[in-house]
Tab-separated table of C-alpha atoms in Angstrom:
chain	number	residue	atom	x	y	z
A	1	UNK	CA	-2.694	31.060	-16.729
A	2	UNK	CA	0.625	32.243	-15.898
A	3	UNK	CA	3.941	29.940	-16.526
A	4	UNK	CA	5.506	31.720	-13.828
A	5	UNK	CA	2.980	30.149	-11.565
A	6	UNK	CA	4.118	26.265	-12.559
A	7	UNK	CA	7.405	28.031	-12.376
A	8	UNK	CA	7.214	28.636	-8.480
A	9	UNK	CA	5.200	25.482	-7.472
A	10	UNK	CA	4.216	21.901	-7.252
A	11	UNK	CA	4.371	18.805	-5.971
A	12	UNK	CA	2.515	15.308	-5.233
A	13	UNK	CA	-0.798	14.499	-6.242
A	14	UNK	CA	-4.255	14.381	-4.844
A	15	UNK	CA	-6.246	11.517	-6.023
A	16	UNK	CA	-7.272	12.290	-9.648
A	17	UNK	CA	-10.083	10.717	-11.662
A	18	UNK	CA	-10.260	12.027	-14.403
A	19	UNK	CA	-13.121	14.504	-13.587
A	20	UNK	CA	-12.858	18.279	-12.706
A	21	UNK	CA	-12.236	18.765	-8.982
A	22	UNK	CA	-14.033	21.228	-7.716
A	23	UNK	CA	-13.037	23.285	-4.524
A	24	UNK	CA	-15.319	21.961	-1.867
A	25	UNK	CA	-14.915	18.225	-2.638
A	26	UNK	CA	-11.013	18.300	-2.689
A	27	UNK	CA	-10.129	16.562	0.578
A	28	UNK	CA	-8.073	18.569	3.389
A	29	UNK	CA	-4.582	17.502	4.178
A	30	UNK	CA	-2.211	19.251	6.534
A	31	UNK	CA	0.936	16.767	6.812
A	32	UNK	CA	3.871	18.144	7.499
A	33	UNK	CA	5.818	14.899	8.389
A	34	UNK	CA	7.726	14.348	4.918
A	35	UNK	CA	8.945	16.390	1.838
A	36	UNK	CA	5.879	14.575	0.102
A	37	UNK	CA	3.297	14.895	2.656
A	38	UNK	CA	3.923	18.737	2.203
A	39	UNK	CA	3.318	18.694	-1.369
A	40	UNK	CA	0.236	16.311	-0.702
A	41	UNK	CA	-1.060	19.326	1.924
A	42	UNK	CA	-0.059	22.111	-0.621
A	43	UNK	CA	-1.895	21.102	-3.041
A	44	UNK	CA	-4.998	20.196	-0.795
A	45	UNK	CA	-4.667	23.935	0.025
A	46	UNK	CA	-4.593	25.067	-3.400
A	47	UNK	CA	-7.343	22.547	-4.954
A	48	UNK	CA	-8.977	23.998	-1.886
A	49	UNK	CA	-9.104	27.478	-2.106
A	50	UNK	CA	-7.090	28.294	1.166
A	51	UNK	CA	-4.470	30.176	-0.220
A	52	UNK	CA	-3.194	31.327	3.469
A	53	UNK	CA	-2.529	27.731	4.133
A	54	UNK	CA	-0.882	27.351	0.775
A	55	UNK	CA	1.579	29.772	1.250
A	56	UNK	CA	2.403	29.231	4.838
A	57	UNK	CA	4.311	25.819	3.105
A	58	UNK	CA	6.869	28.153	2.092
A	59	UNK	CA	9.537	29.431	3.843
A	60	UNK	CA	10.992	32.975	3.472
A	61	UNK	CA	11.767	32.949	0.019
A	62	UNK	CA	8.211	33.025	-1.681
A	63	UNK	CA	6.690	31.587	-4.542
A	64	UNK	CA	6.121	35.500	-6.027
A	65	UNK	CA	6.282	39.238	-4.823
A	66	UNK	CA	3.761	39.138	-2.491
A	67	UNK	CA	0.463	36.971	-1.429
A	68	UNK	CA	-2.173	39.144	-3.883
A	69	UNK	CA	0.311	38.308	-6.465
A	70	UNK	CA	0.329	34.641	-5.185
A	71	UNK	CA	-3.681	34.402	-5.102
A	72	UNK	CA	-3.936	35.703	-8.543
A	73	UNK	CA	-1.852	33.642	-10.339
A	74	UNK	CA	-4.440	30.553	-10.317
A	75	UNK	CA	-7.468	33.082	-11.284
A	76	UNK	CA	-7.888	30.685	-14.567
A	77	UNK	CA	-6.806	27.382	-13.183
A	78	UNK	CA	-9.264	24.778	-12.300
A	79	UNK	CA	-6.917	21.832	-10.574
A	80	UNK	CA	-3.543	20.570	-10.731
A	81	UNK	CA	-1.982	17.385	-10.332
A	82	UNK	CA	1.231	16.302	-9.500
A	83	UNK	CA	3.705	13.383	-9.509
A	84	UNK	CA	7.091	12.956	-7.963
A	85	UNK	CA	10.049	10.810	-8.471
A	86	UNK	CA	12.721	9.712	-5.861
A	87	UNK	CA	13.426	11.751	-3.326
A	88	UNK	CA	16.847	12.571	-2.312
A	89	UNK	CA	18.464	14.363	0.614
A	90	UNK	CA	21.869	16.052	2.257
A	91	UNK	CA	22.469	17.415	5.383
A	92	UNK	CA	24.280	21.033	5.429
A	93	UNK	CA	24.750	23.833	8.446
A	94	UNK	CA	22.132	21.641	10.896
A	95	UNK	CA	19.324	21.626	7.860
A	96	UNK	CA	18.293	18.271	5.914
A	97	UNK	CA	17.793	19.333	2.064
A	98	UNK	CA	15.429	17.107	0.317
A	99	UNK	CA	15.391	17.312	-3.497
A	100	UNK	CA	11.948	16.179	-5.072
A	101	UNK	CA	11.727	15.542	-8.983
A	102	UNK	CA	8.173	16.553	-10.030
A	103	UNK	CA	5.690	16.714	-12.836
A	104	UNK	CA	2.641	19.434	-12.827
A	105	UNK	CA	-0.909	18.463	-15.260
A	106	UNK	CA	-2.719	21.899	-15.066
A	107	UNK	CA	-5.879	21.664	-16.086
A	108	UNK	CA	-7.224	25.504	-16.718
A	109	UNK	CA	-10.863	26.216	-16.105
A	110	UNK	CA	-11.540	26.614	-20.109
A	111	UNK	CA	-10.286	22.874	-19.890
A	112	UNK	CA	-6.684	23.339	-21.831
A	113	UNK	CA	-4.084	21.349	-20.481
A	114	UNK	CA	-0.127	21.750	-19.863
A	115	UNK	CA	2.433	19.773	-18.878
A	116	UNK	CA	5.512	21.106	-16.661
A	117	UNK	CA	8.520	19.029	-15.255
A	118	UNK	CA	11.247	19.914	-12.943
A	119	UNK	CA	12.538	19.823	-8.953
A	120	UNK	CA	11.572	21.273	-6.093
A	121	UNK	CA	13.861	21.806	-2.889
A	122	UNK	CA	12.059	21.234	0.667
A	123	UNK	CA	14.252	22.248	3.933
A	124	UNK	CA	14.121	21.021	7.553
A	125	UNK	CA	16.220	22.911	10.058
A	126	UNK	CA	17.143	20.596	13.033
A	127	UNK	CA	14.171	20.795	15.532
A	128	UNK	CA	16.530	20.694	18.792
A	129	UNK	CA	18.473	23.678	17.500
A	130	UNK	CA	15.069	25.956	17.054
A	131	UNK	CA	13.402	28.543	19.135
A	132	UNK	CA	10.150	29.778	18.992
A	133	UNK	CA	8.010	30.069	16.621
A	134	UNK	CA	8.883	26.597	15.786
A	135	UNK	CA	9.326	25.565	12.262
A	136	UNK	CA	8.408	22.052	10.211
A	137	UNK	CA	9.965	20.918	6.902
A	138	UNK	CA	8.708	23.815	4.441
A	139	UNK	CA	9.352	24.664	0.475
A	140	UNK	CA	12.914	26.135	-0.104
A	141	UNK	CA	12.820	26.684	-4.188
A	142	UNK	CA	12.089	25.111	-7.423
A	143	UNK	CA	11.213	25.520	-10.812
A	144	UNK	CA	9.477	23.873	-13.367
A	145	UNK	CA	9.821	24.300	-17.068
A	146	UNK	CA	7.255	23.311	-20.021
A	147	UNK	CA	7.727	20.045	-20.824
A	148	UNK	CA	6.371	17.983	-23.874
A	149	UNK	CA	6.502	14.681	-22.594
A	150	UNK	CA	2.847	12.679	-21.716
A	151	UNK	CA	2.071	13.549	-17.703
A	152	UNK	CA	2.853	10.123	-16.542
A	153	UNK	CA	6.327	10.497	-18.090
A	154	UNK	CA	7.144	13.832	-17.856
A	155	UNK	CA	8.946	13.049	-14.052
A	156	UNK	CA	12.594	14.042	-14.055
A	157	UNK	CA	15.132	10.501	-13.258
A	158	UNK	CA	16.801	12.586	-10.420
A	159	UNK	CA	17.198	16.184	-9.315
A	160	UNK	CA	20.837	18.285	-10.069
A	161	UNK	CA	23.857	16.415	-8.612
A	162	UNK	CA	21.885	13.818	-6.895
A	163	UNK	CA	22.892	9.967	-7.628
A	164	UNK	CA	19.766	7.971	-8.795
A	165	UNK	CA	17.490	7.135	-5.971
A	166	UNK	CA	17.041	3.514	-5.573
A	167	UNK	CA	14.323	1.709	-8.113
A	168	UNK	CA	10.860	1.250	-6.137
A	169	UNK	CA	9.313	-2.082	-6.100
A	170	UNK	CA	6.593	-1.179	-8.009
A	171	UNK	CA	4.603	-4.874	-7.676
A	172	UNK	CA	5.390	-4.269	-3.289
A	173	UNK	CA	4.087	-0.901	-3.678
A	174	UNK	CA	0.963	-1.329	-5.418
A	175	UNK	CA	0.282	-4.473	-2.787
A	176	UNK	CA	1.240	-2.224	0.108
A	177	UNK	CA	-1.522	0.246	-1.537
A	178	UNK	CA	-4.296	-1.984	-2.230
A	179	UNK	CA	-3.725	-3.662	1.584
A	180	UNK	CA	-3.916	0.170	3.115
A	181	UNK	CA	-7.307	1.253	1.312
A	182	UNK	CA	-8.954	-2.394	2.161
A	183	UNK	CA	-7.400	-2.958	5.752
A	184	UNK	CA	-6.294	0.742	6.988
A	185	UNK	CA	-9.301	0.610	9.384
A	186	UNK	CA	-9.846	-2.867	9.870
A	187	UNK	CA	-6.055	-4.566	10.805
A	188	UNK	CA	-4.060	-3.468	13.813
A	189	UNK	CA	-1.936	-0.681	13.192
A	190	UNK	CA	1.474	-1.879	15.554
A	191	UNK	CA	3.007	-5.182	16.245
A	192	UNK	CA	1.888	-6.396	20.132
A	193	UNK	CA	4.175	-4.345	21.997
A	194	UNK	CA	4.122	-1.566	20.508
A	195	UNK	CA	6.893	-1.984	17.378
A	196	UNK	CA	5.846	-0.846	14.664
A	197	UNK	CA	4.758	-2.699	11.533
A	198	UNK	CA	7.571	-4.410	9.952
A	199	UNK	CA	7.338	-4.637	5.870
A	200	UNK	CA	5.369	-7.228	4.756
A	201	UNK	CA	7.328	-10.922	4.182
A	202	UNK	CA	8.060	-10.891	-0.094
A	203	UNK	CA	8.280	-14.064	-2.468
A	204	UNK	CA	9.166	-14.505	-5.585
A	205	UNK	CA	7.727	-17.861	-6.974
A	206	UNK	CA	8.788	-19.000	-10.658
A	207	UNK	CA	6.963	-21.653	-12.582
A	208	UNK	CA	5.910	-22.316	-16.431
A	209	UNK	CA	2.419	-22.468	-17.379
A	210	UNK	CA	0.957	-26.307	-17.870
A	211	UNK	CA	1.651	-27.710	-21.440
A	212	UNK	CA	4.505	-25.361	-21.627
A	213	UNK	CA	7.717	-26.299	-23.785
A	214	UNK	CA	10.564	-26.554	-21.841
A	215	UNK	CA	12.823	-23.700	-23.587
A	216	UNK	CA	9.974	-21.717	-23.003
A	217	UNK	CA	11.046	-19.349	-20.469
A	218	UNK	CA	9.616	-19.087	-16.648
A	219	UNK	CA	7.237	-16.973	-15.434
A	220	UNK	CA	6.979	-14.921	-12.061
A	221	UNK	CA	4.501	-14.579	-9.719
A	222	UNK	CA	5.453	-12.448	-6.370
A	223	UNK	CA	3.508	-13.572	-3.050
A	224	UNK	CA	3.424	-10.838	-0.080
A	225	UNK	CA	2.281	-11.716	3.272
A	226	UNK	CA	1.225	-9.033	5.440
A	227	UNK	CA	-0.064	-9.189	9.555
A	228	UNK	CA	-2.920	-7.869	10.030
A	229	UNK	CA	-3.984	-8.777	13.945
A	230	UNK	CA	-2.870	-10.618	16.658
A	231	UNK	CA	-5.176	-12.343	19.680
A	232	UNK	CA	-4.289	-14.538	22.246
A	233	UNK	CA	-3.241	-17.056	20.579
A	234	UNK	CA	-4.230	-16.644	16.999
A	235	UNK	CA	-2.078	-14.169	14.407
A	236	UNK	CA	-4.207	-13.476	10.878
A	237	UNK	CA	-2.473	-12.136	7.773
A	238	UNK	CA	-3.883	-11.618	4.173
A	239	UNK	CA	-1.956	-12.048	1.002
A	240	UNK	CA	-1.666	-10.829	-2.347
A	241	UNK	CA	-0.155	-11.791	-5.206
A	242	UNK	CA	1.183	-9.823	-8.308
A	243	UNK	CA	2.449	-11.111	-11.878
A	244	UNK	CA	2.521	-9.740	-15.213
A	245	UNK	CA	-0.867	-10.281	-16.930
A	246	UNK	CA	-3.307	-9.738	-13.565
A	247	UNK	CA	-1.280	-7.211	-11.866
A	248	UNK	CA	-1.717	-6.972	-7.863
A	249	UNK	CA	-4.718	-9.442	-6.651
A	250	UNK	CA	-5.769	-9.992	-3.006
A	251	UNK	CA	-5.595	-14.201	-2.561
A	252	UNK	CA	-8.726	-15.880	-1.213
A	253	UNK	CA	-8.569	-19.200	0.477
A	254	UNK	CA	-11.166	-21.549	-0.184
A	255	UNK	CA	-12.366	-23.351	3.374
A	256	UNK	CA	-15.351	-26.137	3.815
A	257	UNK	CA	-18.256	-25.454	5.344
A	258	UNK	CA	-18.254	-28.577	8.734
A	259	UNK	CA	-21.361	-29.784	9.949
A	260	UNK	CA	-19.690	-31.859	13.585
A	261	UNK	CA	-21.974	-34.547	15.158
A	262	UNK	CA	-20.757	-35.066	18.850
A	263	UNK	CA	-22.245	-38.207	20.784
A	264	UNK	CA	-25.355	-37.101	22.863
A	265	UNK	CA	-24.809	-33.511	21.070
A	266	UNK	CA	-22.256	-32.702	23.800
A	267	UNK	CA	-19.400	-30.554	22.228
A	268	UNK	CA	-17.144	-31.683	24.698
A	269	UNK	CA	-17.870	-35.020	24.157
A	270	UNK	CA	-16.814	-38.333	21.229
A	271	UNK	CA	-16.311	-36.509	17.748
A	272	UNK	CA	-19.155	-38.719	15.895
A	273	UNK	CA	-18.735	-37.778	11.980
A	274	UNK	CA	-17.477	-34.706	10.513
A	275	UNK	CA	-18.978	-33.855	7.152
A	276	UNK	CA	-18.142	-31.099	4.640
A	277	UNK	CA	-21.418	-29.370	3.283
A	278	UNK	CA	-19.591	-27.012	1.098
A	279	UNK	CA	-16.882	-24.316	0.418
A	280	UNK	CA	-16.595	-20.497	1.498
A	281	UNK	CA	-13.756	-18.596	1.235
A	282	UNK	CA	-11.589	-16.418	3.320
A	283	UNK	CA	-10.027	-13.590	3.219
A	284	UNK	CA	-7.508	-13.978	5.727
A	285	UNK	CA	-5.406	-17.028	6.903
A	286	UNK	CA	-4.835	-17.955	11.209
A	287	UNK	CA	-1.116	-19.250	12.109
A	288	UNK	CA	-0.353	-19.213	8.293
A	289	UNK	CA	3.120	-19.288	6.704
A	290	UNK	CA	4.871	-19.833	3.420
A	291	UNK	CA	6.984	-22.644	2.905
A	292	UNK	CA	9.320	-22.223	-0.254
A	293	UNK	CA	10.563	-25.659	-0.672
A	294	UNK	CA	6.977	-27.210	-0.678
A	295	UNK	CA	5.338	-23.697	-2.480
A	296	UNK	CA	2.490	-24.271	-0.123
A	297	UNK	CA	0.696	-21.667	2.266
A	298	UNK	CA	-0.293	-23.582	5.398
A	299	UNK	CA	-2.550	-22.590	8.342
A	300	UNK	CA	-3.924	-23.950	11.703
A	301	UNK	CA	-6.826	-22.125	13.401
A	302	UNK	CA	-6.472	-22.780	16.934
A	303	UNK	CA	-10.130	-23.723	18.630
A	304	UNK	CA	-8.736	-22.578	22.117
A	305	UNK	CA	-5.307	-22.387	23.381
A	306	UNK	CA	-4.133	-25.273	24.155
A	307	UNK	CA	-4.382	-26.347	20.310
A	308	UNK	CA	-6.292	-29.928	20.464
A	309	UNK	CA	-8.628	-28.421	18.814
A	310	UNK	CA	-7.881	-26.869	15.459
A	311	UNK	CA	-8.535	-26.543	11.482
A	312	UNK	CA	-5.200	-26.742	9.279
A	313	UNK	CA	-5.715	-25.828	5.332
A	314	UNK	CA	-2.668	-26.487	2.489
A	315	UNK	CA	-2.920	-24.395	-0.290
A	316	UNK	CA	-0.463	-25.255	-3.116
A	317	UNK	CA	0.747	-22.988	-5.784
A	318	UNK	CA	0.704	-24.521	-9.435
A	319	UNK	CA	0.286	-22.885	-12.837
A	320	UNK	CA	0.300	-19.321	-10.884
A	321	UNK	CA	-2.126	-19.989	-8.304
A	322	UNK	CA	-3.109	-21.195	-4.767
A	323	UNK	CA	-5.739	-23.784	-4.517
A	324	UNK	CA	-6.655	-25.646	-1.759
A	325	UNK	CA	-4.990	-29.353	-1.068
A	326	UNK	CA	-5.777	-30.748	1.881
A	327	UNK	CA	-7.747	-29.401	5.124
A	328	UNK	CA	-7.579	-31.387	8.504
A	329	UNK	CA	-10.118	-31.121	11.389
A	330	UNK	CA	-9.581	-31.867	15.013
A	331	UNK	CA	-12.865	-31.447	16.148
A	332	UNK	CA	-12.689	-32.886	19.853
A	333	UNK	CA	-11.744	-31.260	22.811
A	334	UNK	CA	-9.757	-34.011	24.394
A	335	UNK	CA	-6.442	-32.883	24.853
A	336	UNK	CA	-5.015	-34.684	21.861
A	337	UNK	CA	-4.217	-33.374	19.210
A	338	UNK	CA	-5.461	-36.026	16.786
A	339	UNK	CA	-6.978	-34.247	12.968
A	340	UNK	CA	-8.883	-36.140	10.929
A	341	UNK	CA	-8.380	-35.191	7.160
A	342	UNK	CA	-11.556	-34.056	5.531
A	343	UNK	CA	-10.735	-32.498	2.191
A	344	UNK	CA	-7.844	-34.205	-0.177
A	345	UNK	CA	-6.661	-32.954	-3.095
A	346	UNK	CA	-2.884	-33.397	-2.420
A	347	UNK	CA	-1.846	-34.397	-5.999
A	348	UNK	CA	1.448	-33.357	-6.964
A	349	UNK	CA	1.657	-30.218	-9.583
């Protein structure tokens, strides 16, 4: 395996596992919409096999001499993964310059690893200024050099010149993760309207663990709320929560199971008893918000419209949870809005 091949390119990872990736079960990716995206499709290309499509990512200044030259170089290697860092970017002559830190594991097919660390340079020439054949962000230049720190640590802080990029919120960012691979198919991708997605609504709730002594210091849990759908007049989210010890959890709300007599069994008629049966749980909360003052998550399912009929759950956070405190039921469709309280637990913390 040459150096000069780490040398001459890189960039973000494809999902690793810690097993050998073999050509025909690397997934395809072709995104040329970010600096990162085109490492993500390079190195689809090159886990791939599809060398063509590899080096179509640079731009006239090549990775080597020519494409035999380019195909040859990864004759003993078996996959490589990538990280980045930050990404930073200046604007020069009607081109945006994006500078991307990166760190290459090559695994070789006789299984020897190597480590290599260093930046990369990705170039988009302003799209209303080009003719035809038009062209996307592409690879500029780089190099890597050998590099002895661990893989996970081996990503350079910033790239030449460039100021530090901005610390990531790594607790967000994991949430914003594990709400993509559960909901990506399943939650609406826009706002009604058409506006996009806005970031999802952040918390930071501090509290000290029950029995704890009083210069003992407070711990942090961070609560994000994120929309998932919107019908007429009902709005879901879903929640997760992140602290030290558990790391990023989804929330699930615990909701009683109703069994509703109505007089003469007509569900538009006198509410007779309402009795609880037992408890589910839910993934997702209707009309729900977060009120800091009372560090309660509140809800109110809307029966129809017009609201006078409804379920409202209070779930209170104490000793770095959410349990449930109270749940009302208005079960009658009168026109009032009138709950009757069927779970209590609404002790102070």
């Amino acid at each position: 395996m040459r150096s000069a091949l780490f040398a001459a390119t890189a960039f973000f990872s494809l999902a690793v596992t810690g097993q050998p990736v073999l050509a025909a079960e690397a997934p395809y990716v072709d995104d040329r919409s970010d600096a990162e995206a085109v490492i993500r499709s390079f190195y689809s290309a090159i886990n791939r096999q599809e060398f063509a499509r590899a080096w179509d990512y640079f731009g006239e200044t090549k990775p080597v001499q020519d494409f035999d030259a380019f195909v040859k170089g990864y004759d003993g290697t078996e996959r490589v993964e990538v990280k980045t860092g930050g990404v930073s970017e200046d604007g020069a002559a009607g081109s945006i310059y994006y500078n991307v830190p990166v760190a290459i594991r090559a695994t070789a097919k006789d299984g020897s690893e190597n480590v290599f660390a260093g930046c990369y340079t990705l170039r988009q020439v302003n799209a209303s200024i080009q003719e035809p054949p038009f062209r996307p962000i592409f690879i500029d230049k780089g190099a890597l050099k050998p590099s002895k720190a661990e893989f996970e640590d081996a990503v350079p802080a910033s790239c030449g010149d460039a100021p530090l990029p901005p610390k990531k919120d790594a607790a967000l960012e994991q949430a914003k993760k594990a709400f993509a691979a559960t909901y990506g198919d399943q939650c609406d991708k826009e706002m009604p309207g058409g506006e996009p997605l806005a970031e999802p609504d952040a918390y930071s709730l501090r509290y000290r663990d029950a029995g704890a002594e009083a210069d003992q210091p407070e711990r942090e849990t961070r609560l994000f709320r994120f929309f998932c759908s919107m019908a007429a007049y009902n709005e879901s989210a879903v929640y997760y929560v992140y602290d030290d010890v558990s790391g990023v959890r989804q929330l699930q709300f615990a909701s009683p199971e109703l069994d509703i007599h109505y007089e003469n069994n007509d569900s538009e008629g006198k509410v007779e008893a309402i009795n609880v049966t037992g408890f589910q749980t839910d993934d997702q909360l209707v009309n729900s918000e977060y009120d800091d003052a009372t560090k309660t998550i509140s809800s109110l399912n809307k029966w129809r419209g017009v609201g006078d009929a409804a379920s409202a759950g209070t779930y209170l956070f104490r000793n770095g949870n959410f349990s449930l405190v109270q749940y009302d039921v208005d079960a009658s469709y009168d026109g009032e809005i009138n709950p009757q309280t069927v779970v209590d637990y609404n002790t102070p913390p």
